[in-house]
XYZ file of C-alpha atoms in Angstrom:
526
model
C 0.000 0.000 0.000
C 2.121 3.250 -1.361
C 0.899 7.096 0.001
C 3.676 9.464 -1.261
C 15.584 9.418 3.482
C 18.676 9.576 1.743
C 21.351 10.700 3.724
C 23.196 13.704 2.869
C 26.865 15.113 4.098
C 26.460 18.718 3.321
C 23.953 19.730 6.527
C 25.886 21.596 8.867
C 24.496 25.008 8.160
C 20.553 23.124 7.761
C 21.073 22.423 11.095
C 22.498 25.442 12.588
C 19.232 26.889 11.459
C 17.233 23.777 11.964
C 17.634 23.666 15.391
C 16.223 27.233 16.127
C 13.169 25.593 15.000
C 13.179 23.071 16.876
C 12.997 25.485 20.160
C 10.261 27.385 19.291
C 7.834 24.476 19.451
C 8.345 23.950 23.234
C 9.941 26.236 25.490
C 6.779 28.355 26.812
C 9.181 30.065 28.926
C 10.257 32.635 25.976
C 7.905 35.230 25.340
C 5.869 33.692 22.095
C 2.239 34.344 21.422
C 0.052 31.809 20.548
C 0.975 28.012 19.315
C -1.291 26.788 16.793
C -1.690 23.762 15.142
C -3.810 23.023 11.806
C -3.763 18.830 11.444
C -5.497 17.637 8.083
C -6.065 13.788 7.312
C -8.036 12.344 4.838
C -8.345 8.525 3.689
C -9.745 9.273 0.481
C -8.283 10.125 -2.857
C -9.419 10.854 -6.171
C -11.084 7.815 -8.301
C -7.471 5.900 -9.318
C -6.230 6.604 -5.530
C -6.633 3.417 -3.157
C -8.208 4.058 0.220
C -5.707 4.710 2.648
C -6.180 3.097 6.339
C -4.254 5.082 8.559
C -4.143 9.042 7.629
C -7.296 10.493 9.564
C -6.162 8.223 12.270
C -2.441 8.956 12.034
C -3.745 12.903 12.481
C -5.758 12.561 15.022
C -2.841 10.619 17.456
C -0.145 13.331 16.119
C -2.423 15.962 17.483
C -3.232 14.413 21.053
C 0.545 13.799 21.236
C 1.188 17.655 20.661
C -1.070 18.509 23.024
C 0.212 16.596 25.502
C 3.896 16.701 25.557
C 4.407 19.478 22.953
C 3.107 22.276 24.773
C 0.058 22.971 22.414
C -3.338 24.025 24.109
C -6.355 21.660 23.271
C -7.960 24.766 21.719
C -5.068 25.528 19.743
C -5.291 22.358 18.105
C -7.613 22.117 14.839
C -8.338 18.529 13.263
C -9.859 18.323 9.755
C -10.534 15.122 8.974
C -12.177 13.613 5.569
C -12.690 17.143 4.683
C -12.920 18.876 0.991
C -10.322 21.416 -0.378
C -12.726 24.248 0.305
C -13.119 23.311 4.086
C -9.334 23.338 3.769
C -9.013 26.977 2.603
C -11.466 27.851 5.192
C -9.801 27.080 8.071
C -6.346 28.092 6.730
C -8.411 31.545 6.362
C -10.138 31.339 10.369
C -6.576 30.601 11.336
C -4.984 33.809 9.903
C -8.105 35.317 11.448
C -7.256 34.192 15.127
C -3.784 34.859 14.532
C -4.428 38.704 14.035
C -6.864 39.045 16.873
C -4.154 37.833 19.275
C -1.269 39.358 20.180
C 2.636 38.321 20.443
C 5.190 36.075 17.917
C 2.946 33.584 16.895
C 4.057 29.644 15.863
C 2.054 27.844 13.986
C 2.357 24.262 12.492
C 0.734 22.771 9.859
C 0.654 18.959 9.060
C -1.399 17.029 6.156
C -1.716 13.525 5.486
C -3.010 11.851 2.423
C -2.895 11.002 -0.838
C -0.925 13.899 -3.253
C 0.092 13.623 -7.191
C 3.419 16.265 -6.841
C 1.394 18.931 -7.991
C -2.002 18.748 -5.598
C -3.323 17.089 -2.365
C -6.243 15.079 -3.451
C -9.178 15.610 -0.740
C -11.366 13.559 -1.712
C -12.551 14.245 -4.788
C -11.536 17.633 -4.549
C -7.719 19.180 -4.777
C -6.080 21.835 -3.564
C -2.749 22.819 -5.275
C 0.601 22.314 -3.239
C 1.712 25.701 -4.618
C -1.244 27.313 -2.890
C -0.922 25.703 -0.122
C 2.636 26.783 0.868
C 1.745 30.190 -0.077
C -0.952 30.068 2.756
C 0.957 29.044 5.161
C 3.782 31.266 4.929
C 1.339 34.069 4.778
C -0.128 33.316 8.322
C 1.074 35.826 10.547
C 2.997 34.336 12.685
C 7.250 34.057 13.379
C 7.228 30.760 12.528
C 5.331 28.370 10.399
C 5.906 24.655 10.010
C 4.220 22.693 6.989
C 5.155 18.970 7.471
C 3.598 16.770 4.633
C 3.136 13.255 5.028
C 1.839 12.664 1.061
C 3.014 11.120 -2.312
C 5.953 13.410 -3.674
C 5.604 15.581 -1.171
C 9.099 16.482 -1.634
C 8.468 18.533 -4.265
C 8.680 21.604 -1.963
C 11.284 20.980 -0.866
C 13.497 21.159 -4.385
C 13.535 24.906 -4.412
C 16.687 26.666 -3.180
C 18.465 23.497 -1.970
C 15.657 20.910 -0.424
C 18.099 18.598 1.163
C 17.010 14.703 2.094
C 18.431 13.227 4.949
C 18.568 12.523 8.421
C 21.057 13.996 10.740
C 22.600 17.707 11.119
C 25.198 18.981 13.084
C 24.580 21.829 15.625
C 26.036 24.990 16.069
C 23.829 27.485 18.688
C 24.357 31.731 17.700
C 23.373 34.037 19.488
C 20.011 34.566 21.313
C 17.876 35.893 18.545
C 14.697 35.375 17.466
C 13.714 32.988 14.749
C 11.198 33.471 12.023
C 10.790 31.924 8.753
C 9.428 28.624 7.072
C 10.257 25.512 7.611
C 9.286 22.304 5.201
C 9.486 18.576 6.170
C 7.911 15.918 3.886
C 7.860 12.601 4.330
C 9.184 11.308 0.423
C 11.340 12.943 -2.042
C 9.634 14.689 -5.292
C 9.255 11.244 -7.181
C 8.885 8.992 -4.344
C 5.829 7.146 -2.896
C 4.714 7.815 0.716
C 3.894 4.141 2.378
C 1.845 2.900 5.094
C 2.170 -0.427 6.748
C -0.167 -2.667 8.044
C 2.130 -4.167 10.688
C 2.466 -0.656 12.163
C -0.926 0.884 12.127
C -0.146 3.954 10.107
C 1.904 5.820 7.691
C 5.678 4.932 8.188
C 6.824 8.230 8.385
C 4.062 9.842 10.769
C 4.430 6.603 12.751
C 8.527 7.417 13.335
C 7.957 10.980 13.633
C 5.189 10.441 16.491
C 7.704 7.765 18.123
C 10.685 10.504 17.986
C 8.481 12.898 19.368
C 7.709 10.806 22.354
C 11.519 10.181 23.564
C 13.017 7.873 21.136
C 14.674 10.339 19.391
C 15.751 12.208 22.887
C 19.803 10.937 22.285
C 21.259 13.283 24.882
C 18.507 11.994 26.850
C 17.757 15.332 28.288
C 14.098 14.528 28.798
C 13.522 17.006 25.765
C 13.099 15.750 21.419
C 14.367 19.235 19.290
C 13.557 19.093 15.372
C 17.204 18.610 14.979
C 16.654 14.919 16.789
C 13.302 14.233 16.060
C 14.058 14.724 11.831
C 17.125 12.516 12.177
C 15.263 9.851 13.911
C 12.105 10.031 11.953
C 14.861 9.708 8.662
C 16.555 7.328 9.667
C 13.864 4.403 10.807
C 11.665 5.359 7.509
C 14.938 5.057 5.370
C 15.385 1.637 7.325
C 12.054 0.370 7.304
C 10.854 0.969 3.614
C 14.122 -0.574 2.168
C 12.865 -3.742 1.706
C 9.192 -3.504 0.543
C 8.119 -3.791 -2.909
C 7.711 0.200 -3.242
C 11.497 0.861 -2.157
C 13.357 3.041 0.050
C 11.374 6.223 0.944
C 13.531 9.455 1.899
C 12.440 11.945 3.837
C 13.372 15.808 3.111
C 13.426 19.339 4.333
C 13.634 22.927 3.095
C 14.172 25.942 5.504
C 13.927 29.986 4.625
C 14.838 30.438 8.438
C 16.430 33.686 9.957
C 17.938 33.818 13.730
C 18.666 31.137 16.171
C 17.123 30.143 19.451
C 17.942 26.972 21.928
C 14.447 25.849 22.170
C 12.712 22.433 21.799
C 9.920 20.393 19.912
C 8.646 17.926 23.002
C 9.173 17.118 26.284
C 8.408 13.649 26.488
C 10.764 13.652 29.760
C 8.606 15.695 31.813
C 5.716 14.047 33.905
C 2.415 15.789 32.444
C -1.132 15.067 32.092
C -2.991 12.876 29.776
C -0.145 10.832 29.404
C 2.855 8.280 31.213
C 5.700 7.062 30.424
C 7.542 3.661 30.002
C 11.212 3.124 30.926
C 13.714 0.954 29.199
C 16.117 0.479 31.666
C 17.263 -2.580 30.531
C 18.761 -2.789 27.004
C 17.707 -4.755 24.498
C 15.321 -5.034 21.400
C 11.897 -4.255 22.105
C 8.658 -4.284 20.156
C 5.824 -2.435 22.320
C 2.087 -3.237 20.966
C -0.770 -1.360 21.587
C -3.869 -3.445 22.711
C -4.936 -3.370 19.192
C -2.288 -5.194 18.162
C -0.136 -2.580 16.339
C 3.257 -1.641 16.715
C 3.437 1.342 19.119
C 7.993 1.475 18.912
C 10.469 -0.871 18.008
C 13.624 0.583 19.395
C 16.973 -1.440 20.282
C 17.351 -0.069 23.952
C 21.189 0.759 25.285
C 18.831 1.275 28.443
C 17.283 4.709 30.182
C 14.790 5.329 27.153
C 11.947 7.283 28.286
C 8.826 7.137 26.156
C 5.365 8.753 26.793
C 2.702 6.745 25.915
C -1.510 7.249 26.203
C -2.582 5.367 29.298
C -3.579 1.972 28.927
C -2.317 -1.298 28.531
C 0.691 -2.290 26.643
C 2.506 -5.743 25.681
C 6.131 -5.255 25.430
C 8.543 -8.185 23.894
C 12.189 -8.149 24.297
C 13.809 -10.474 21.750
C 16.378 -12.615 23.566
C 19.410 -15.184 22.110
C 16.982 -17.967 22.114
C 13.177 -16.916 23.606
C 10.739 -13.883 23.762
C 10.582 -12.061 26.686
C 6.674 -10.952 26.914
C 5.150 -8.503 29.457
C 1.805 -6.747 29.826
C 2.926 -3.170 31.415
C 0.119 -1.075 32.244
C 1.073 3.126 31.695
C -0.802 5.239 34.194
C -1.129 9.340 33.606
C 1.806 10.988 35.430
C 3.768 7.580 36.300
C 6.878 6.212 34.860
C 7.200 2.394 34.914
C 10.420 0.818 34.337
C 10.388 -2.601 32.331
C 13.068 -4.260 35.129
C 9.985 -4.099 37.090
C 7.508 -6.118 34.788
C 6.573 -9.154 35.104
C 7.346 -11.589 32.178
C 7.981 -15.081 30.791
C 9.334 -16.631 27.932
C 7.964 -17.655 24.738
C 9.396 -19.985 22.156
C 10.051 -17.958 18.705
C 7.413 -20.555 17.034
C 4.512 -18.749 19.347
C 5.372 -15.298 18.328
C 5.722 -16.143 14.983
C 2.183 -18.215 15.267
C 1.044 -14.620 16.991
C 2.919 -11.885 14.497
C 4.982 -10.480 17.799
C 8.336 -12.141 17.019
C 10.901 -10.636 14.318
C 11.516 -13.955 13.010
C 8.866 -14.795 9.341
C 9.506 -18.708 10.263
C 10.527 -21.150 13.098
C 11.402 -24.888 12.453
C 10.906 -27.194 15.474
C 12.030 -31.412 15.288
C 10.616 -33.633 17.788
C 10.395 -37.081 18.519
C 7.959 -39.922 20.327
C 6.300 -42.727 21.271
C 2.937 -43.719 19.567
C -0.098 -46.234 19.981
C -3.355 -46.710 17.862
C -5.585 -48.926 17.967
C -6.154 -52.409 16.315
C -7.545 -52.382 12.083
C -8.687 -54.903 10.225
C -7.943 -57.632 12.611
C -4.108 -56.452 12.473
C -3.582 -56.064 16.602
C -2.996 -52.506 18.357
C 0.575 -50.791 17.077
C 3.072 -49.563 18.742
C 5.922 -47.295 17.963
C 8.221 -44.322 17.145
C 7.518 -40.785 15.249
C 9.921 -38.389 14.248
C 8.123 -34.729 13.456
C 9.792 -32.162 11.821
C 7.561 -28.669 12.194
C 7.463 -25.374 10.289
C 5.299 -22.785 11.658
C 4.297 -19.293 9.627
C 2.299 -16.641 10.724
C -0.922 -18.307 9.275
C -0.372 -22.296 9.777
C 1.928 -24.851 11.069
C 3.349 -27.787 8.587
C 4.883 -31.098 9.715
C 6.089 -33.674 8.061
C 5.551 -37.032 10.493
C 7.776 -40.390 9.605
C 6.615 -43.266 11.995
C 7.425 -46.963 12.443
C 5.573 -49.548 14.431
C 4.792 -52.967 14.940
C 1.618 -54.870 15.760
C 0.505 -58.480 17.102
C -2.631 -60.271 16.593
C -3.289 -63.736 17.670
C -5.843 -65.564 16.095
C -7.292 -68.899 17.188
C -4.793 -70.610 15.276
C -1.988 -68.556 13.853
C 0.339 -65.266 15.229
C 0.827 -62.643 12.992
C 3.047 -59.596 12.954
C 2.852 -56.382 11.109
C 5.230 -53.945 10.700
C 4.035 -50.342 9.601
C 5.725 -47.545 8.353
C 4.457 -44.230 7.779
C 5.214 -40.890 6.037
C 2.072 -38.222 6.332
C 1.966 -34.449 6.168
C -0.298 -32.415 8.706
C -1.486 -28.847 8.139
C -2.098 -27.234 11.625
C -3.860 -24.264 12.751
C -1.929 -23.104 16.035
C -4.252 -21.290 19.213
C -1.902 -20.197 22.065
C -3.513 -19.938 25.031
C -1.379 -17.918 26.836
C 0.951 -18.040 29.736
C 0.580 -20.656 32.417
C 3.517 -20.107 34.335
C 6.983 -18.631 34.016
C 9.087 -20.229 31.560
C 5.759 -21.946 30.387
C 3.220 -21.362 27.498
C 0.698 -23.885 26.621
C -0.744 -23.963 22.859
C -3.543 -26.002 21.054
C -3.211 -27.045 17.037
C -5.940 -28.817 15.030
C -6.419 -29.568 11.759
C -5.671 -32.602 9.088
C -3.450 -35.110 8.422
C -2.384 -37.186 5.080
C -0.270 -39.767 4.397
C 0.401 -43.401 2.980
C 1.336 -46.487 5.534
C 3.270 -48.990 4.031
C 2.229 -52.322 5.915
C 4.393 -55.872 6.198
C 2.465 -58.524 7.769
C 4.546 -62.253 8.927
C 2.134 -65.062 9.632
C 3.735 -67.690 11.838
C 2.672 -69.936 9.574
C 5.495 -68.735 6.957
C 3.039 -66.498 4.521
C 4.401 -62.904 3.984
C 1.949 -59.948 3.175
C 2.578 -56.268 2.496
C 0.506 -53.274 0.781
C 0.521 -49.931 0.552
C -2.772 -47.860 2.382
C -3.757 -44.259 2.069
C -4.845 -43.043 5.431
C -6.199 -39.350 5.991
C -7.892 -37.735 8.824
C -8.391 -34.983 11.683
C -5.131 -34.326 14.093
C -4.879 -32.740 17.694
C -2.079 -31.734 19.321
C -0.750 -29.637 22.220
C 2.259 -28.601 23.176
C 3.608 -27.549 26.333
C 6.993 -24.822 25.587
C 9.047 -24.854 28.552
C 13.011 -23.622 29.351
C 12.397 -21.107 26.364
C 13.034 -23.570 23.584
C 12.074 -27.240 24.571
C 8.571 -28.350 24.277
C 6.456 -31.805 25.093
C 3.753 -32.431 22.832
C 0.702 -34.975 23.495
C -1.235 -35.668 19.882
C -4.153 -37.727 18.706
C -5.909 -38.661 15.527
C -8.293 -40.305 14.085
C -6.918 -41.619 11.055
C -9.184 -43.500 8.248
C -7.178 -46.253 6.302
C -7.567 -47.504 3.028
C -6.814 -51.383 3.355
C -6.551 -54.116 0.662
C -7.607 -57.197 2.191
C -8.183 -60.481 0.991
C -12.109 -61.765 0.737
C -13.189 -65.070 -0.664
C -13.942 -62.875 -3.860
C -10.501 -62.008 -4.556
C -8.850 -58.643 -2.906
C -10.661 -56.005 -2.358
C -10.487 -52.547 -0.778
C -12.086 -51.243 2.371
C -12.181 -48.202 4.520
C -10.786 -48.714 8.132
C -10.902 -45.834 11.122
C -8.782 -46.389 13.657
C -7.172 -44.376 16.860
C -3.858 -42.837 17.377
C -1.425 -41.078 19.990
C 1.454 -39.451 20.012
C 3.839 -38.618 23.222
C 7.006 -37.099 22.102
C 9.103 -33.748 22.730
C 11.255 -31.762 21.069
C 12.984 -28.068 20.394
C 12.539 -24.782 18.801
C 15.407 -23.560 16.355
């Protein structure tokens, strides 16, 4: 799904300015008027343009975030969302409006996200021009203006007098003066596709800009994310992340007509505040945090003392170990810090997070072996044996592959016979983890079908020799029991239907036989 960060040496003097910026979103203590924020998201595009899932949403969580650690008053916060271009140059026009009824140095950003063709945003069916859009904003009266575009070529304002992509910038503080100008961030260059991802819940850039925002990008650790650090994180992890897809790489640039410097900040994600709390890393090592919808809320690899703010509510957090998962539930209360040392969590093999889309990992092979019984068929005795299971598990399904041999004993009224069986079937599985039942212990239930052939060599003690081949196909249950992070035991049955050839007084014929199996065994995770 495409929605409109190359690295570049030459950004020493982008950042001296840069980072002038960054102060004026979030030091209240200098004397600026108002900070205003105008937040536009809109799913829809014109006909050819494919829904998007995550932009209204994506705008709506940027704006409780500003409001919360950035400094921004709830009232001046605007959210447009799944409006038209008219409703657009409306309430670029009520904002000027507000602006000159109030007094003082006003900062103002502006942030869209949606669907764009390089020359317009596409609202809907509607469009506004890009062209007329930057002209708006940098004709609100105010010191500062922001426009950060999360859109399809987006970049395209930035070419003009030395757009630069990248995503770090040294920093060199002048003297105390006050900054005004324009500054442009968009999330793609001027040919480039903006992405969203399923796997994160939004739009990769917004999603790394809101994470930067909230502390990961904080690399003094000062309790405090400037522009300067929340750009070069925001670069970085899109540059990182969009490598691989089918789309490519997706490079996120800037342009600034800045004048003056100022040592302010963007966020204060450090700072214990209202609405929100915060989770501490303070031991390293890589985490995914999901939100209790299931999408990714950071990925970060922790050298520990990361603060993040997060909205209150529960959390699962998963630290990727040598061998295991370590999974948590942490639950972030307004105005409290919780470090993870203090969580509770156990261990889960990497074939559970794989079956449950938590682990890093796309596969995990497990081999196990056992003992196995099933019942008697066609007069042949009960069987019993050895099974050797080798197991691949995806996201979706579980194979295994299940090579068995066995013998069985039947004594008639006159004559002993023995059968030896051996088997090669396939089994597709459907995994359900149940959960946690213990430290160091998960339990998980699999169902689903199994297929194979038996090949079957019967001795009569009265010197005749038999053998055949027989089909056999039926349902499967198994559950396993993960323990000591890798190991597992694993209790199975079946109900297996097979397909003998038996002698009749009519010559050989075939017939359908059910029978009863199970399966004891144990085995490991690789």
């Amino acid at each position: 799904m495409t929605r409109g960060a190359s690295m570049s040496a030459r950004l020493k003097l982008a950042g001296v300015v840069l980072v002038c910026l960054c102060t004026l979103l979030a030091n209240p203590s200098r004397s600026w008027g108002a900070r205003l924020a105008l937040l536009v998201g809109n799913d829809e595009g014109h006909g050819a343009d494919v829904r998007l899932r995550y932009a209204q949403s994506d705008t709506a969580r940027l704006a409780m975030l500003l409001s919360r650690v950035g400094g921004f008053a709830p009232d001046g916060i605007a959210v447009q969302l799944g409006r038209t271009a008219n409703e657009l140059r409306q309430a670029l026009a009520d904002l000027s409006a507000r602006m000159q009824a109030l007094p003082g140095q006003h900062l103002v950003v502006f942030y869209y996200s949606g669907h764009a063709d390089g020359q317009n945003l596409h609202l809907g069916t509607s469009s506004y021009p890009l062209a007329d859009l930057r002209q708006a904003v940098q004709a609100l009266p105010a010191a500062v203006r922001v426009l950060i575009l999360d859109a399809c070529q987006a970049g395209v304002l930035t070419r003009e007098k030395g757009g630069r992509s990248g995503q770090g910038f040294s920093l060199a503080l002048g003297a105390d003066e006050q900054t005004r100008g324009l500054a442009i961030l968009a999330a793609s260059a001027g040919s480039e596709l903006a992405q969203e991802s399923d796997q994160l819940g939004g739009a990769v850039f917004t999603h790394y800009l809101h994470l930067g925002l909230s502390g990961l990008a904080d690399r003094n650790r000062d309790g405090s994310v400037s522009l300067t650090e929340a750009f070069a994180y925001t670069s970085e992890r899109t540059v990182a992340a969009t490598l691989g897809t089918t789309t490519g790489p997706q490079h996120p640039t800037y342009r600034l007509d800045l004048n003056g410097s100022d040592d302010l900040l963007l966020t204060r994600p450090g700072v214990s505040g209202i609405g929100y709390g915060h989770i501490r890393l303070d031991v390293p090592g890589w985490y995914f945090i999901r939100r209790s919808d299931g999408t990714v809320a950071a990925e970060v690899v922790s050298r520990g003392g990361e603060l993040l703010a997060f909205d209150p509510g529960s959390y699962e957090i998963t630290r990727r170990g040598r061998s295991n998962l370590d999974v948590g539930v942490v639950s972030v209360a307004e105005g409290r810090s919780t470090p993870v040392s203090g969580v509770a969590t156990s261990s889960v093999a990497f074939g559970q997070m794989v079956r449950k889309g938590g682990g890093a990992a796309a596969v995990a092979f497990g081999l196990s072996a056992g003992t196995t019984a099933r019942t008697s068929i066609a007069e042949l005795g009960p069987s019993l044996g050895l099974q050797i299971v080798g197991r691949v598990d995806f996201s979706v399904a579980s194979l295994e592959l299940r090579l068995g041999l066995g013998q069985a004993r039947h004594a008639g009224a006159r004559l002993l016979s023995t059968t030896w069986e051996g088997t090669a079937s396939v089994a597709l599985l459907r995994v359900h983890d149940l959960g946690v039942r213990g430290r160091g212990l998960a339990l998980a239930v699999a169902g689903g079908i199994e297929a194979g052939v038996s090949r079957m060599a019967q001795r009569i003690d009265g010197g005749d020799r038999h053998s055949s081949w027989s089909p056999l196909a039926g349902p499967t249950l198994l559950v396993d029991t993960t323990f000591s992070r890798r190991f597992y035991l694993r209790v199975g049955l079946g109900a297996p239907v097979y397909a003998l050839r038996v002698q009749t007084v009519g010559g050989v014929s075939t017939t359908w036989r059910p029978a009863l199996s199970a399966v004891l065994g144990a085995g490991t995770w690789f």
